[in-house]
mmCIF file of C-alpha atoms in Angstrom:
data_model
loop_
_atom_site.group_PDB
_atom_site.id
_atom_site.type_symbol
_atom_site.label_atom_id
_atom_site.label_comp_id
_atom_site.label_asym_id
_atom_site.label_seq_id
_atom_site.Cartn_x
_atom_site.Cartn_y
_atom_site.Cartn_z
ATOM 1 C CA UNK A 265 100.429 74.616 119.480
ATOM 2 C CA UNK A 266 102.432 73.793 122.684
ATOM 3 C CA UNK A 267 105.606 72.071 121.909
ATOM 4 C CA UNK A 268 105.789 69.181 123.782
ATOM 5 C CA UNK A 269 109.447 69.072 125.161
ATOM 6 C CA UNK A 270 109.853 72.510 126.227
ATOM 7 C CA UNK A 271 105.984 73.667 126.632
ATOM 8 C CA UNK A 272 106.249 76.974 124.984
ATOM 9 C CA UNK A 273 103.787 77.833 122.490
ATOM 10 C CA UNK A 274 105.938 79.410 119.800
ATOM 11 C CA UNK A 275 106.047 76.744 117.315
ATOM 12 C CA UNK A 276 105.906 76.977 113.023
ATOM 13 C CA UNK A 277 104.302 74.428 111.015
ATOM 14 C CA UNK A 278 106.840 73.489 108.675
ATOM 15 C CA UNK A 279 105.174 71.068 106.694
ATOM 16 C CA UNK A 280 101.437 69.871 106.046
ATOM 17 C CA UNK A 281 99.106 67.346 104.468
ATOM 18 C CA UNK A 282 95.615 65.522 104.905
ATOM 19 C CA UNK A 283 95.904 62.052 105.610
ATOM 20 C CA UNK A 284 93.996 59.386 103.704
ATOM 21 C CA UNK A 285 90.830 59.268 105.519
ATOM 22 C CA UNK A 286 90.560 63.155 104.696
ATOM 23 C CA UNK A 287 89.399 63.617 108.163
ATOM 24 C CA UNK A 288 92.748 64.213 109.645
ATOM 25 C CA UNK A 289 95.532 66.594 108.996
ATOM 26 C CA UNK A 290 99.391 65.783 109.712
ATOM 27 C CA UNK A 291 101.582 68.330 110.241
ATOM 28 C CA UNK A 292 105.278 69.012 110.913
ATOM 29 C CA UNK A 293 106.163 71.474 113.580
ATOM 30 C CA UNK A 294 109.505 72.836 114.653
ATOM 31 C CA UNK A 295 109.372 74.840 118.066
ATOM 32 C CA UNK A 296 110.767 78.385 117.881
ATOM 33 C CA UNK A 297 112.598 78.300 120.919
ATOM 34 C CA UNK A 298 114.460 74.588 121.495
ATOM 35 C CA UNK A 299 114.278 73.916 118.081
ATOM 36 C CA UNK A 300 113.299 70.467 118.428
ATOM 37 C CA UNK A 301 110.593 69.294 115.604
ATOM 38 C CA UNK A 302 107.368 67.109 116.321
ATOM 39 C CA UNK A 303 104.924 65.956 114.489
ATOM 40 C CA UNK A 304 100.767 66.367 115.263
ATOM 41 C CA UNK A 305 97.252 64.870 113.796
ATOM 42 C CA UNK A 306 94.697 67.764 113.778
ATOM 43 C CA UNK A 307 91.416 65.762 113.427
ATOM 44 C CA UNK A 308 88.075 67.517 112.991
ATOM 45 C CA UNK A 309 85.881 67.891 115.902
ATOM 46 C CA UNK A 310 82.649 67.081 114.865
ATOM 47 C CA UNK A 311 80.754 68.371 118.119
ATOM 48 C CA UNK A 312 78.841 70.995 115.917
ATOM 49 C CA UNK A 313 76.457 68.044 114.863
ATOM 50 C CA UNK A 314 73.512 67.662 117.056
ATOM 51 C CA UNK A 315 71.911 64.017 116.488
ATOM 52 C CA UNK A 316 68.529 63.678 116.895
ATOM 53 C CA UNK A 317 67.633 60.249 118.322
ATOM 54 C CA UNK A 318 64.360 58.286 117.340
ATOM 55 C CA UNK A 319 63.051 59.415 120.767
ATOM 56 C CA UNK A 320 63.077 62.755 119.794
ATOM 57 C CA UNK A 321 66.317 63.595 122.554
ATOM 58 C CA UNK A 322 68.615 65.528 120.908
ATOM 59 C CA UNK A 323 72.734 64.725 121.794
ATOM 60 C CA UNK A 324 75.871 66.092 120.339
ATOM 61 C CA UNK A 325 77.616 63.934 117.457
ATOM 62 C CA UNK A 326 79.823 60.853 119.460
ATOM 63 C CA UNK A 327 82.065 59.402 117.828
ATOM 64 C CA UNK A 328 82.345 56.970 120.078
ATOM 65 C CA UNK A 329 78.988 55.544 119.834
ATOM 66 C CA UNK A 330 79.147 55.554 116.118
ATOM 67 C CA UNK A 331 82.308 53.293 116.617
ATOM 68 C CA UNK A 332 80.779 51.177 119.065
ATOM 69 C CA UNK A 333 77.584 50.243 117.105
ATOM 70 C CA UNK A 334 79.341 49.705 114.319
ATOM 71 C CA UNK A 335 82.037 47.480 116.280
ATOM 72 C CA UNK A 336 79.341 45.613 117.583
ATOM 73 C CA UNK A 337 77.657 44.586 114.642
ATOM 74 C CA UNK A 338 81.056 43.007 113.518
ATOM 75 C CA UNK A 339 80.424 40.166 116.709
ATOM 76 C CA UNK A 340 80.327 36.960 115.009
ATOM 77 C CA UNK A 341 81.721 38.089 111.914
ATOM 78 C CA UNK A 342 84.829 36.303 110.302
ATOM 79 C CA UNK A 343 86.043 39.780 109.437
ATOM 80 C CA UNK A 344 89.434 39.932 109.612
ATOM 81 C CA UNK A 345 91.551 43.127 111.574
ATOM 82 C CA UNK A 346 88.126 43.608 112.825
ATOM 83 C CA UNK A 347 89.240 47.050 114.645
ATOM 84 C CA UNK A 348 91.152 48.348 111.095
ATOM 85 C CA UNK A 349 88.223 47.939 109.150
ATOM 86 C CA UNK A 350 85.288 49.483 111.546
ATOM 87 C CA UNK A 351 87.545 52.045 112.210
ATOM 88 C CA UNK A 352 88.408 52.298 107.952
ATOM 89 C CA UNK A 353 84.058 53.116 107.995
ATOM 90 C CA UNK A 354 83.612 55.138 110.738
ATOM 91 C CA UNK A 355 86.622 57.651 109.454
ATOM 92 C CA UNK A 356 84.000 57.058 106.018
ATOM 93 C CA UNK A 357 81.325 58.165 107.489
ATOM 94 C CA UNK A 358 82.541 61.163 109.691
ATOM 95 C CA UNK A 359 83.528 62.265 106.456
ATOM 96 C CA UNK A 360 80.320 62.054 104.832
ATOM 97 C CA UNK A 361 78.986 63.714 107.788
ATOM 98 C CA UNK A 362 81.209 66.799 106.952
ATOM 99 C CA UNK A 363 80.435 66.966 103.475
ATOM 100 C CA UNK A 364 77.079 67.606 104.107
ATOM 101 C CA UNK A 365 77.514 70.790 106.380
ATOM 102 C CA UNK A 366 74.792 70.144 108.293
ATOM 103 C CA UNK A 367 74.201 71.278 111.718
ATOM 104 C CA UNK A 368 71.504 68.931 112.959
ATOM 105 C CA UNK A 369 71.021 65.289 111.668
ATOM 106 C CA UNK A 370 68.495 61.933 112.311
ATOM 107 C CA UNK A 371 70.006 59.343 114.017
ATOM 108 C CA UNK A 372 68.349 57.139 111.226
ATOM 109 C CA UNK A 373 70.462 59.390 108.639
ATOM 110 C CA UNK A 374 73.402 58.706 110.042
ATOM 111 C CA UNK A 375 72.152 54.704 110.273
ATOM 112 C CA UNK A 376 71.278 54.855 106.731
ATOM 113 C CA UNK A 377 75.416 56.505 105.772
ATOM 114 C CA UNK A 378 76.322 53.444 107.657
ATOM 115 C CA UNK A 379 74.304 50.878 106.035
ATOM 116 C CA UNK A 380 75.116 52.113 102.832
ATOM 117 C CA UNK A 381 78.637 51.984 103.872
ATOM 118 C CA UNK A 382 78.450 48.135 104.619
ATOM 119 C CA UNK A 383 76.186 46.505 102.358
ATOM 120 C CA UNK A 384 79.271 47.236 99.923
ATOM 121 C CA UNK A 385 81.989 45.499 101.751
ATOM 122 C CA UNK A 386 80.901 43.833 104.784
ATOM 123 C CA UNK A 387 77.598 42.191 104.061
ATOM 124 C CA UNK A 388 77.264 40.163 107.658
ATOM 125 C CA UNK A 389 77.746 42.945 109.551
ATOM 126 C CA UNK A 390 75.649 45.403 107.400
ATOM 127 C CA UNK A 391 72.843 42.747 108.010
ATOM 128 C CA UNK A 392 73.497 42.866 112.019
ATOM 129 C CA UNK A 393 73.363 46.154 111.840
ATOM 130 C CA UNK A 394 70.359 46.560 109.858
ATOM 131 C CA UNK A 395 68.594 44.390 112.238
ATOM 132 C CA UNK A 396 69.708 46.434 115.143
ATOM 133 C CA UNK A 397 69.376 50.003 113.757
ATOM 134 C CA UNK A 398 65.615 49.278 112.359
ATOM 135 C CA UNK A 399 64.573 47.353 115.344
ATOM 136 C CA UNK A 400 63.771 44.194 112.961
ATOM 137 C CA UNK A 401 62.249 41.332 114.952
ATOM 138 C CA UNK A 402 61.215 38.722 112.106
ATOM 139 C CA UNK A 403 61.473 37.724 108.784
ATOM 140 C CA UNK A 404 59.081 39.676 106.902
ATOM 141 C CA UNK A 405 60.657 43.085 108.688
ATOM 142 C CA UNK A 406 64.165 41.994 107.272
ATOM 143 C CA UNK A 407 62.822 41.486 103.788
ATOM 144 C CA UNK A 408 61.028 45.115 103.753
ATOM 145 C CA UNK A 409 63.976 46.869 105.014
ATOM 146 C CA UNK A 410 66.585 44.641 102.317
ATOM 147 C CA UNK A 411 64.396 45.894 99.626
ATOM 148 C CA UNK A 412 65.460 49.469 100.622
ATOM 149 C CA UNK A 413 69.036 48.808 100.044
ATOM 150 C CA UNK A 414 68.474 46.695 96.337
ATOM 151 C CA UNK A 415 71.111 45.638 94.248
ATOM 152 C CA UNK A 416 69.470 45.246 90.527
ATOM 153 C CA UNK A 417 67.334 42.356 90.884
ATOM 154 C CA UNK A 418 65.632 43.119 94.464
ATOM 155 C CA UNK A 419 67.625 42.036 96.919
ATOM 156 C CA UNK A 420 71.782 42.321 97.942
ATOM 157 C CA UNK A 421 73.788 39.186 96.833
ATOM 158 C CA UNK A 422 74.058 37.673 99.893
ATOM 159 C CA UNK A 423 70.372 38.524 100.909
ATOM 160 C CA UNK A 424 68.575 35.875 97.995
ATOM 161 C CA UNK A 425 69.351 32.910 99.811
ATOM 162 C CA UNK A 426 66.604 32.505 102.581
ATOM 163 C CA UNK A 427 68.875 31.012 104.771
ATOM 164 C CA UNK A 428 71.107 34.113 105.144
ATOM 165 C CA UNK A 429 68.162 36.310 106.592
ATOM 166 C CA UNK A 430 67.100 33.256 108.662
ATOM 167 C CA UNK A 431 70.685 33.460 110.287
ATOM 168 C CA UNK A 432 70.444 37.351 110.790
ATOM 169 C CA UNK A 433 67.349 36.910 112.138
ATOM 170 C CA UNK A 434 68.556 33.777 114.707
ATOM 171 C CA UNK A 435 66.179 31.173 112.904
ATOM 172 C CA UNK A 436 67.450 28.159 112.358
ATOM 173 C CA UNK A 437 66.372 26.811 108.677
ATOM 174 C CA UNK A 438 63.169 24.697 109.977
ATOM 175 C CA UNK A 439 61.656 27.191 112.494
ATOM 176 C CA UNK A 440 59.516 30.403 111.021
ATOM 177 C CA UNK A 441 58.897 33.704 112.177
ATOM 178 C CA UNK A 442 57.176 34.673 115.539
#
């Protein structure tokens, strides 16, 4: 590591710990040679990961995108520190991406870590998302894929109430599927 006020690259790490999310490490250095101390984040590359998209296409892992879709799912959402908490699931599910030591994964896997993710905690945005991952375009197609993700009695909490599909789904409560 290059310290960063002098620029040579005898440094020490002097002291060393993962940081909540697991997927970062912070670490104390102290440079050999002006002996001025800084601190770094070491954060996992995940560009091992090859997604393969429902097309077929095959991409490296971007975080990025992961971010963004999840981000924009939130739209519309009352969610509070919006950024904090999309950011709080994608760190959660990079994670759970290197726990399973995989070198090539479905970009419907990687859907399904996210949905899981926010049907516990964020349950208009896992709906948003839902629609958008699974291409949903009515009514019946939301029910079908809700029963996938069942909490006891068939569907989530917020999911028995016709109304709250209807509003996923941009139907107002007197028009019906196309």
């Amino acid at each position: 590591m290059e310290c960063p006020y002098c620029h040579t690259p005898q440094t020490e790490v002097t002291n060393s710990r993962p940081t909540l999310s697991e997927t970062q490490i912070w670490r104390r250095r102290k440079c050999l040679n002006c002996k001025e101390i800084f601190t770094t984040h070491e954060v996992v590359d995940l560009s091992h990961l090859v997604v393969i998209k429902k097309s077929g296409k095959s991409e490296v892992f971007n975080r990025s995108k992961l971010y963004s879709g999840i981000y924009g799912a939130t739209i519309g959402s009352k969610t509070p520190e919006r950024e904090k908490v999309v950011e709080k699931i994608t760190r959660e599910v990079e994670r759970e991406l290197l726990f399973l030591k995989r070198k090539r994964i479905m970009s419907i896997e990687i859907a399904d870590i996210v949905l899981n993710k926010l049907r516990k905690t964020q349950p208009a945005t896992f709906l948003r998302f839902l629609a958008y991952c699974k291409d949903i375009t009515n009514e019946s197609q939301m029910r079908r894929e809700l029963s996938k993700y069942v909490f006891g009695d068939g569907l989530p909490r917020f999911a028995r109430d016709d109304e709250s599909v209807k509003v996923v789904m941009g139907m107002d409560s007197g028009s019906s599927p196309e």
